[in-house]
Amino acid sequence: MPREETSASRDEQLIRSLVEKARPLTGESGDYDPLIALAGEARFVLLGEASHGTHEFYRERARITRRLIEEKGFTAVAIEGDWPDSERVNRFVRGESGDTGATEALSGFRRFPTWMWRNADVLDFVGWLKQRNAGSPKKAGFYGLDLYSLHASMEAVLRYLERVDPAAARRARYRYGCFERFGEDTQAYGYAASFGLSRSCEDEVVRQLVDLQASALDYASRDGRVAEEALFSAEQNARLVANAERYYREMFRGRVTSWNLRDAHMVETAESLARHLESLGDEPKMVIWAHNSHLGDARATEMGEHGEWNIGQLLKERHGGAVFSVGFTTHAGTVTAASEWGAPAERKQVRPSLPGSYEALFHATGVPRFLLLTRGDGAPRALAQPRLERAIGVIYLPASERASHYFSARLPDQFDAVLHFDNTRAVEPLEINAEWSRDEVPETYPSAL
């Protein structure tokens, strides 16, 4: 029998097995009962997304998170976003920002891609979280893990020190002045420092972090929990500045090193946050929202073969069964994405998934939306054979889809569970521009692709 027929026959058997084991999602309140039962016992629940612009991923991630907060006592939502931008949201959801509304609370997310967190689904969630916290003695917070906010974090450190220690603020301002000649252009700094065209600011930012940590006991003793929260945030911003400085230097030396630095920082931040919550008497149970490529165990992917690690791998290695990860997939629909870095958001048509991919396999089941537990008896063994998997970030390039958006993975080793939504639609930005609102012209692809 020809190899193609053997492969097709195996896929047919696998599809039948998937239909038996997949749990259809009907929109009922009990859709995620098996997932909540398993994930609710973890300390870190990682909820992914196969794109940064799909409504169903954001909506269902929020549904699951609500249940984890209400039923399982989760106390933190940590996102693939910057610490100072998320801190504004955290104050809002904890009732510490006066009459600020949810839209204003999200206004800190100003850098590209703004739609990633400034969208209708996140708006609904933070509004719900504020309302929920107002009626509960055990509040859940909203935090950022990423490291792109070099200048915003420097300003946050300076504001904090100006309140508690003006002399220390003057020292910090002098140290951070190392970046002054580059203005807000972090990549220009990274390029110049990396190639010896300008001196590195590494020593200054590390000294500032160490200086702040050395004064921590004095600062924290001044005003109880309020002081502890403010100090913790200042330390996180100082650590972010130090890690971001290194990241921008390394980004010109290779993708693997800069990727690993970024994900290591996000894990360091998550673990630091967990320790902080525990020190305040809160149970450190955290939901993390980020892309599948950050949250699925990199050891089960092509990324790992190239030397990249990620949040999912590092947390699994350090915390084992206390980590539960969920991946999201889609076959076709629309997505909010840009055509190049820094370009406007567009509502783009998502091409049907490639033959041989996990997404195409799930599409072939005919089940439009389902939950699949991938560990134990939850998924067929044949699912563990390496297949293509799609990843759309903030940029989507349909014309080069295979090269730009697919990689090889072993799904059951990558995630503990998968949620598939066969046809999805673009997430709605809070600021809708002409590029997004117009109907996209159907794309015609060369027959050879």
Short mmCIF file of C-alpha atoms in Angstrom, two decimals:
data_model
loop_
_atom_site.label_atom_id
_atom_site.label_comp_id
_atom_site.label_asym_id
_atom_site.label_seq_id
_atom_site.Cartn_x
_atom_site.Cartn_y
_atom_site.Cartn_z
CA MET A 1 0.00 0.00 0.00
CA PRO A 2 1.41 3.45 -0.87
CA ARG A 3 2.74 5.45 2.08
CA GLU A 4 0.22 8.26 1.46
CA GLU A 5 -2.68 5.84 1.82
CA THR A 6 -1.20 4.38 5.00
CA SER A 7 -0.83 7.85 6.44
CA ALA A 8 -4.37 8.77 5.43
CA SER A 9 -5.70 5.58 6.98
CA ARG A 10 -3.92 6.32 10.24
CA ASP A 11 -5.35 9.83 10.28
CA GLU A 12 -8.86 8.46 9.74
CA GLN A 13 -8.46 6.22 12.76
CA LEU A 14 -7.06 9.11 14.78
CA ILE A 15 -9.94 11.38 13.78
CA ARG A 16 -12.49 8.78 14.90
CA SER A 17 -10.69 8.46 18.21
CA LEU A 18 -10.61 12.24 18.64
CA VAL A 19 -14.36 12.46 18.05
CA GLU A 20 -14.84 9.95 20.86
CA LYS A 21 -12.53 11.67 23.33
CA ALA A 22 -13.14 15.36 22.57
CA ARG A 23 -15.67 17.13 24.80
CA PRO A 24 -17.87 19.44 22.68
CA LEU A 25 -18.24 22.99 23.99
CA THR A 26 -21.87 24.07 23.85
CA GLY A 27 -21.76 27.35 25.73
CA GLU A 28 -23.27 25.80 28.85
CA SER A 29 -21.92 26.61 32.30
CA GLY A 30 -20.49 23.12 32.72
CA ASP A 31 -18.38 23.18 29.54
CA TYR A 32 -15.13 23.44 31.44
CA ASP A 33 -15.92 21.27 34.48
CA PRO A 34 -13.20 18.65 33.72
CA LEU A 35 -10.67 21.41 33.03
CA ILE A 36 -11.46 23.30 36.23
CA ALA A 37 -11.27 20.10 38.26
CA LEU A 38 -7.73 19.41 37.02
CA ALA A 39 -6.37 22.95 36.67
CA GLY A 40 -7.86 24.16 39.94
CA GLU A 41 -5.36 22.16 41.99
CA ALA A 42 -2.34 23.79 40.29
CA ARG A 43 -0.45 26.87 41.47
CA PHE A 44 0.19 28.11 37.93
CA VAL A 45 -2.44 27.72 35.21
CA LEU A 46 -1.15 28.72 31.79
CA LEU A 47 -3.86 29.75 29.30
CA GLY A 48 -2.49 30.30 25.81
CA GLU A 49 -3.64 31.62 22.47
CA ALA A 50 -2.70 30.70 18.91
CA SER A 51 -2.81 34.36 17.89
CA HIS A 52 -2.73 37.75 19.58
CA GLY A 53 -5.96 38.79 17.88
CA THR A 54 -8.71 36.13 18.14
CA HIS A 55 -11.93 36.91 20.00
CA GLU A 56 -12.71 33.33 21.04
CA PHE A 57 -9.30 32.86 22.65
CA TYR A 58 -9.72 35.98 24.78
CA ARG A 59 -13.34 35.30 25.65
CA GLU A 60 -12.91 31.67 26.66
CA ARG A 61 -9.68 32.37 28.51
CA ALA A 62 -11.62 34.91 30.57
CA ARG A 63 -14.45 32.41 31.19
CA ILE A 64 -12.00 29.87 32.55
CA THR A 65 -10.18 32.47 34.63
CA ARG A 66 -13.40 33.67 36.23
CA ARG A 67 -14.17 30.16 37.41
CA LEU A 68 -10.64 29.64 38.74
CA ILE A 69 -10.90 32.86 40.74
CA GLU A 70 -14.40 32.22 42.06
CA GLU A 71 -14.26 28.47 42.63
CA LYS A 72 -10.58 27.67 43.18
CA GLY A 73 -9.26 30.74 44.96
CA PHE A 74 -6.85 32.07 42.35
CA THR A 75 -5.45 35.43 43.38
CA ALA A 76 -3.55 36.74 40.35
CA VAL A 77 -3.87 37.11 36.59
CA ALA A 78 -0.46 37.69 34.98
CA ILE A 79 -0.27 38.61 31.32
CA GLU A 80 2.20 38.88 28.45
CA GLY A 81 2.20 42.62 29.01
CA ASP A 82 4.44 45.14 30.73
CA TRP A 83 4.50 45.61 34.50
CA PRO A 84 3.81 49.39 34.71
CA ASP A 85 0.96 49.23 32.17
CA SER A 86 -0.65 46.35 34.03
CA GLU A 87 -0.17 48.02 37.41
CA ARG A 88 -2.66 50.69 36.34
CA VAL A 89 -5.19 47.92 35.70
CA ASN A 90 -4.31 46.26 39.00
CA ARG A 91 -5.13 49.43 40.94
CA PHE A 92 -8.43 49.65 39.07
CA VAL A 93 -9.57 46.08 39.72
CA ARG A 94 -8.58 46.35 43.38
CA GLY A 95 -10.62 49.53 43.80
CA GLU A 96 -7.60 51.80 44.36
CA SER A 97 -7.98 54.21 41.43
CA GLY A 98 -10.96 56.34 42.43
CA ASP A 99 -13.51 56.94 39.68
CA THR A 100 -11.29 55.63 36.87
CA GLY A 101 -13.25 53.51 34.39
CA ALA A 102 -12.16 50.26 32.76
CA THR A 103 -11.25 51.96 29.47
CA GLU A 104 -9.05 54.47 31.26
CA ALA A 105 -7.46 51.66 33.29
CA LEU A 106 -6.31 50.04 30.04
CA SER A 107 -4.91 53.29 28.64
CA GLY A 108 -1.39 52.44 29.76
CA PHE A 109 -1.08 49.93 26.93
CA ARG A 110 0.08 52.46 24.38
CA ARG A 111 2.91 50.70 22.57
CA PHE A 112 2.40 48.45 19.55
CA PRO A 113 0.34 46.27 19.46
CA THR A 114 -2.26 48.25 21.38
CA TRP A 115 -5.11 45.88 20.48
CA MET A 116 -3.43 42.99 22.28
CA TRP A 117 -4.72 44.27 25.64
CA ARG A 118 -6.84 47.25 24.63
CA ASN A 119 -9.74 45.22 23.22
CA ALA A 120 -13.38 44.57 24.02
CA ASP A 121 -12.81 41.18 25.64
CA VAL A 122 -10.13 42.41 28.06
CA LEU A 123 -12.33 45.44 28.83
CA ASP A 124 -15.18 43.11 29.82
CA PHE A 125 -12.91 40.98 31.97
CA VAL A 126 -11.30 43.81 33.96
CA GLY A 127 -14.74 45.33 34.50
CA TRP A 128 -15.95 42.00 35.87
CA LEU A 129 -12.84 41.60 38.06
CA LYS A 130 -13.32 45.01 39.65
CA GLN A 131 -16.96 44.23 40.40
CA ARG A 132 -16.07 40.82 41.79
CA ASN A 133 -13.30 42.21 43.99
CA ALA A 134 -15.58 44.88 45.40
CA GLY A 135 -17.76 42.17 46.91
CA SER A 136 -15.00 39.87 48.15
CA PRO A 137 -12.51 40.13 51.02
CA LYS A 138 -10.04 38.10 48.93
CA LYS A 139 -9.11 40.24 45.97
CA ALA A 140 -7.49 39.01 42.76
CA GLY A 141 -4.91 41.21 41.07
CA PHE A 142 -3.82 41.87 37.48
CA TYR A 143 -0.09 41.96 36.69
CA GLY A 144 2.33 42.18 33.75
CA LEU A 145 5.26 39.84 33.11
CA ASP A 146 6.97 41.31 30.05
CA LEU A 147 10.07 43.52 29.78
CA TYR A 148 9.58 46.01 26.95
CA SER A 149 8.77 48.98 29.21
CA LEU A 150 12.34 50.15 29.84
CA HIS A 151 11.56 53.88 30.04
CA ALA A 152 8.16 53.56 31.74
CA SER A 153 9.74 51.35 34.41
CA MET A 154 12.60 53.82 34.96
CA GLU A 155 10.04 56.58 35.48
CA ALA A 156 8.11 54.39 37.93
CA VAL A 157 11.26 53.74 39.98
CA LEU A 158 12.03 57.46 40.08
CA ARG A 159 8.48 58.37 41.14
CA TYR A 160 8.63 55.86 43.97
CA LEU A 161 12.02 57.02 45.24
CA GLU A 162 11.05 60.69 45.04
CA ARG A 163 8.26 59.90 47.53
CA VAL A 164 10.27 57.77 49.97
CA ASP A 165 13.92 58.81 49.56
CA PRO A 166 14.74 61.95 47.53
CA ALA A 167 18.50 61.40 47.85
CA ALA A 168 18.15 57.89 46.42
CA ALA A 169 15.99 59.33 43.64
CA ARG A 170 18.81 61.70 42.66
CA ARG A 171 21.25 58.79 42.48
CA ALA A 172 18.80 56.78 40.38
CA ARG A 173 18.21 59.68 38.01
CA TYR A 174 21.95 60.01 37.46
CA ARG A 175 22.32 56.29 36.76
CA TYR A 176 19.37 56.11 34.39
CA GLY A 177 20.71 59.19 32.62
CA CYS A 178 23.01 56.76 30.83
CA PHE A 179 20.18 56.16 28.34
CA GLU A 180 19.47 59.85 27.76
CA ARG A 181 21.26 60.26 24.43
CA PHE A 182 19.00 57.62 22.85
CA GLY A 183 15.69 59.13 23.99
CA GLU A 184 12.90 56.55 23.79
CA ASP A 185 14.65 54.51 21.09
CA THR A 186 15.56 51.34 22.96
CA GLN A 187 16.65 49.52 19.81
CA ALA A 188 19.11 52.29 18.97
CA TYR A 189 20.61 51.88 22.43
CA GLY A 190 20.78 48.10 22.05
CA TYR A 191 22.50 48.36 18.67
CA ALA A 192 25.05 50.92 19.83
CA ALA A 193 25.86 49.08 23.06
CA SER A 194 25.98 45.68 21.39
CA PHE A 195 28.50 46.73 18.76
CA GLY A 196 30.63 48.95 20.99
CA LEU A 197 29.41 52.22 19.47
CA SER A 198 28.35 53.45 22.90
CA ARG A 199 29.09 52.35 26.44
CA SER A 200 26.71 49.87 28.04
CA CYS A 201 24.38 51.00 30.83
CA GLU A 202 24.52 47.54 32.43
CA ASP A 203 26.53 48.55 35.49
CA GLU A 204 24.27 51.51 36.25
CA VAL A 205 20.97 49.61 36.09
CA VAL A 206 22.32 46.70 38.15
CA ARG A 207 23.67 49.09 40.80
CA GLN A 208 20.27 50.76 40.96
CA LEU A 209 18.50 47.43 41.50
CA VAL A 210 20.96 46.40 44.22
CA ASP A 211 20.66 49.83 45.87
CA LEU A 212 16.87 49.59 45.98
CA GLN A 213 16.96 46.06 47.37
CA ALA A 214 19.44 47.10 50.06
CA SER A 215 17.00 49.76 51.29
CA ALA A 216 13.96 47.46 51.10
CA LEU A 217 13.67 46.75 54.82
CA ASP A 218 13.69 50.45 55.67
CA TYR A 219 11.17 51.40 52.96
CA ALA A 220 8.78 48.53 53.72
CA SER A 221 8.59 49.29 57.44
CA ARG A 222 7.12 52.74 56.97
CA ASP A 223 3.43 52.12 56.26
CA GLY A 224 2.43 48.47 56.52
CA ARG A 225 0.95 46.67 53.53
CA VAL A 226 0.64 49.81 51.42
CA ALA A 227 4.38 50.36 51.68
CA GLU A 228 5.12 46.70 50.94
CA GLU A 229 3.01 46.78 47.76
CA ALA A 230 4.63 50.00 46.55
CA LEU A 231 8.13 48.70 47.30
CA PHE A 232 7.46 45.40 45.56
CA SER A 233 6.28 47.23 42.45
CA ALA A 234 9.33 49.49 42.49
CA GLU A 235 11.63 46.47 42.79
CA GLN A 236 9.89 44.79 39.89
CA ASN A 237 10.35 47.88 37.76
CA ALA A 238 14.03 48.15 38.72
CA ARG A 239 14.53 44.47 37.87
CA LEU A 240 12.70 45.00 34.58
CA VAL A 241 15.04 47.88 33.69
CA ALA A 242 18.09 45.70 34.35
CA ASN A 243 16.72 42.76 32.33
CA ALA A 244 15.42 44.97 29.52
CA GLU A 245 18.80 46.68 29.17
CA ARG A 246 20.41 43.29 28.66
CA TYR A 247 17.59 42.17 26.33
CA TYR A 248 18.02 45.14 23.99
CA ARG A 249 21.76 44.52 23.83
CA GLU A 250 21.33 40.82 23.11
CA MET A 251 18.59 41.17 20.49
CA PHE A 252 21.19 42.08 17.88
CA ARG A 253 23.27 39.00 18.68
CA GLY A 254 20.65 36.38 17.90
CA ARG A 255 17.01 35.41 18.35
CA VAL A 256 17.62 32.47 20.66
CA THR A 257 19.48 34.47 23.31
CA SER A 258 17.01 37.36 23.36
CA TRP A 259 13.98 35.01 23.38
CA ASN A 260 15.43 33.07 26.31
CA LEU A 261 16.22 36.25 28.23
CA ARG A 262 12.67 37.50 27.77
CA ASP A 263 10.96 34.28 28.87
CA ALA A 264 13.36 33.85 31.79
CA HIS A 265 12.39 37.37 32.91
CA MET A 266 8.69 36.53 32.70
CA VAL A 267 9.21 33.41 34.83
CA GLU A 268 11.33 35.36 37.32
CA THR A 269 8.55 37.92 37.60
CA ALA A 270 5.84 35.29 38.05
CA GLU A 271 7.79 33.51 40.78
CA SER A 272 8.62 36.79 42.50
CA LEU A 273 4.95 37.73 42.43
CA ALA A 274 3.97 34.35 43.89
CA ARG A 275 6.41 34.82 46.79
CA HIS A 276 5.14 38.35 47.37
CA LEU A 277 1.50 37.25 47.51
CA GLU A 278 2.43 34.48 49.92
CA SER A 279 4.27 36.94 52.17
CA LEU A 280 1.08 39.00 52.39
CA GLY A 281 -0.96 35.98 53.40
CA ASP A 282 -2.59 35.43 50.01
CA GLU A 283 -2.59 32.00 48.42
CA PRO A 284 -0.17 32.28 45.45
CA LYS A 285 -2.37 30.74 42.76
CA MET A 286 -1.82 32.41 39.39
CA VAL A 287 -3.37 32.34 35.91
CA ILE A 288 -0.95 33.33 33.15
CA TRP A 289 -2.22 34.65 29.79
CA ALA A 290 0.27 34.54 26.93
CA HIS A 291 0.79 33.10 23.47
CA ASN A 292 0.95 29.32 22.98
CA SER A 293 4.60 29.72 21.95
CA HIS A 294 5.41 31.01 25.45
CA LEU A 295 3.23 28.66 27.48
CA GLY A 296 3.48 25.27 25.75
CA ASP A 297 6.54 23.30 26.90
CA ALA A 298 9.30 24.26 24.43
CA ARG A 299 10.95 20.84 24.85
CA ALA A 300 8.09 19.37 22.79
CA THR A 301 8.56 21.79 19.89
CA GLU A 302 10.88 22.82 17.11
CA MET A 303 11.77 25.82 19.30
CA GLY A 304 13.39 23.53 21.85
CA GLU A 305 15.41 21.80 19.17
CA HIS A 306 16.88 25.20 18.29
CA GLY A 307 17.88 25.91 21.89
CA GLU A 308 14.95 28.09 22.92
CA TRP A 309 13.18 27.65 26.23
CA ASN A 310 9.97 29.32 27.38
CA ILE A 311 7.68 30.02 30.33
CA GLY A 312 5.97 26.64 30.06
CA GLN A 313 9.21 24.68 30.09
CA LEU A 314 10.84 26.64 32.91
CA LEU A 315 7.79 26.47 35.17
CA LYS A 316 7.31 22.76 34.49
CA GLU A 317 10.96 22.07 35.30
CA ARG A 318 10.79 24.03 38.55
CA HIS A 319 7.26 23.28 39.78
CA GLY A 320 6.26 20.04 38.05
CA GLY A 321 2.65 19.05 38.73
CA ALA A 322 1.87 22.47 40.19
CA VAL A 323 1.70 23.75 36.59
CA PHE A 324 -1.23 23.10 34.23
CA SER A 325 -1.10 24.37 30.65
CA VAL A 326 -3.84 24.86 28.06
CA GLY A 327 -3.27 25.54 24.36
CA PHE A 328 -5.76 27.06 21.91
CA THR A 329 -6.14 26.29 18.19
CA THR A 330 -8.28 27.38 15.23
CA HIS A 331 -8.78 26.27 11.63
CA ALA A 332 -9.99 29.43 9.85
CA GLY A 333 -11.80 32.75 10.30
CA THR A 334 -10.50 36.27 10.86
CA VAL A 335 -7.80 37.72 13.10
CA THR A 336 -6.66 41.16 14.21
CA ALA A 337 -3.02 41.54 13.19
CA ALA A 338 -0.65 43.88 11.38
CA SER A 339 1.25 43.41 8.14
CA GLU A 340 4.53 44.64 9.63
CA TRP A 341 5.87 45.77 12.98
CA GLY A 342 4.34 49.05 14.08
CA ALA A 343 1.72 49.06 11.30
CA PRO A 344 -2.02 49.62 11.93
CA ALA A 345 -4.25 46.79 13.08
CA GLU A 346 -6.10 45.02 10.28
CA ARG A 347 -8.90 42.48 10.28
CA LYS A 348 -7.32 39.74 8.21
CA GLN A 349 -8.72 36.54 6.77
CA VAL A 350 -7.08 33.46 8.27
CA ARG A 351 -6.25 30.84 5.67
CA PRO A 352 -7.60 27.33 6.31
CA SER A 353 -5.04 25.27 8.19
CA LEU A 354 -2.43 23.33 6.23
CA PRO A 355 -2.88 19.61 5.56
CA GLY A 356 -0.96 17.54 8.06
CA SER A 357 -1.30 20.11 10.85
CA TYR A 358 -2.99 19.62 14.21
CA GLU A 359 -5.49 22.30 13.21
CA ALA A 360 -6.45 20.45 10.03
CA LEU A 361 -6.80 17.23 12.01
CA PHE A 362 -9.13 18.90 14.51
CA HIS A 363 -11.12 20.47 11.67
CA ALA A 364 -11.62 17.00 10.18
CA THR A 365 -13.46 15.84 13.32
CA GLY A 366 -16.43 18.02 12.33
CA VAL A 367 -16.78 19.16 15.96
CA PRO A 368 -16.87 22.97 15.83
CA ARG A 369 -15.64 23.63 19.39
CA PHE A 370 -14.16 21.18 21.84
CA LEU A 371 -11.97 20.51 24.86
CA LEU A 372 -9.38 17.75 24.65
CA LEU A 373 -7.39 16.60 27.68
CA THR A 374 -4.05 15.50 26.28
CA ARG A 375 -2.54 13.64 29.23
CA GLY A 376 -3.37 10.18 30.55
CA ASP A 377 -6.31 8.57 28.78
CA GLY A 378 -7.60 11.89 27.49
CA ALA A 379 -6.06 11.78 24.02
CA PRO A 380 -5.11 9.08 21.50
CA ARG A 381 -1.46 8.00 21.50
CA ALA A 382 -1.15 8.76 17.80
CA LEU A 383 -1.66 12.44 18.61
CA ALA A 384 1.87 12.48 20.03
CA GLN A 385 3.46 12.07 16.60
CA PRO A 386 5.08 15.39 15.53
CA ARG A 387 2.85 17.58 13.37
CA LEU A 388 2.71 21.15 12.17
CA GLU A 389 1.14 23.67 14.51
CA ARG A 390 0.17 27.26 13.63
CA ALA A 391 1.28 30.36 15.52
CA ILE A 392 0.07 33.84 14.55
CA GLY A 393 1.61 36.67 16.55
CA VAL A 394 0.95 40.37 16.12
CA ILE A 395 1.95 40.10 12.45
CA TYR A 396 0.14 37.78 10.03
CA LEU A 397 1.59 37.09 6.56
CA PRO A 398 -0.76 34.74 4.70
CA ALA A 399 1.35 34.73 1.54
CA SER A 400 4.25 33.08 3.41
CA GLU A 401 2.14 31.19 5.90
CA ARG A 402 4.06 27.90 6.00
CA ALA A 403 7.40 29.58 6.63
CA SER A 404 6.08 32.40 8.81
CA HIS A 405 3.47 30.74 11.00
CA TYR A 406 4.03 26.99 11.35
CA PHE A 407 6.42 24.90 13.42
CA SER A 408 6.66 21.25 14.41
CA ALA A 409 5.37 20.11 17.82
CA ARG A 410 4.22 17.11 19.86
CA LEU A 411 0.97 18.43 21.24
CA PRO A 412 0.41 16.07 24.21
CA ASP A 413 3.90 16.86 25.52
CA GLN A 414 3.39 20.55 24.88
CA PHE A 415 0.07 21.09 26.71
CA ASP A 416 -2.04 19.35 29.35
CA ALA A 417 -5.21 20.28 27.46
CA VAL A 418 -6.23 21.89 24.17
CA LEU A 419 -9.25 24.00 23.24
CA HIS A 420 -10.14 24.02 19.56
CA PHE A 421 -12.45 26.58 17.92
CA ASP A 422 -12.84 25.71 14.28
CA ASN A 423 -13.97 29.07 12.92
CA THR A 424 -13.01 32.17 14.84
CA ARG A 425 -13.30 35.94 14.46
CA ALA A 426 -11.01 38.87 15.04
CA VAL A 427 -10.81 40.47 18.46
CA GLU A 428 -12.28 43.99 18.46
CA PRO A 429 -9.80 46.79 19.29
CA LEU A 430 -11.00 49.62 21.51
CA GLU A 431 -9.78 52.05 18.83
CA ILE A 432 -11.11 50.90 15.47
CA ASN A 433 -9.27 52.37 12.51
CA ALA A 434 -10.08 52.38 8.81
CA GLU A 435 -7.80 49.43 8.10
CA TRP A 436 -9.61 47.26 10.63
CA SER A 437 -13.19 48.30 9.93
CA ARG A 438 -13.17 47.84 6.18
CA ASP A 439 -14.09 44.47 4.74
CA GLU A 440 -10.97 42.66 3.66
CA VAL A 441 -10.66 41.79 -0.02
CA PRO A 442 -10.48 38.00 -0.36
CA GLU A 443 -6.92 36.98 -1.11
CA THR A 444 -6.01 34.93 -4.17
CA TYR A 445 -3.06 32.66 -3.62
CA PRO A 446 -0.69 31.20 -6.20
CA SER A 447 -1.74 27.66 -7.06
CA ALA A 448 1.67 26.34 -6.05
CA LEU A 449 1.18 27.32 -2.39
#
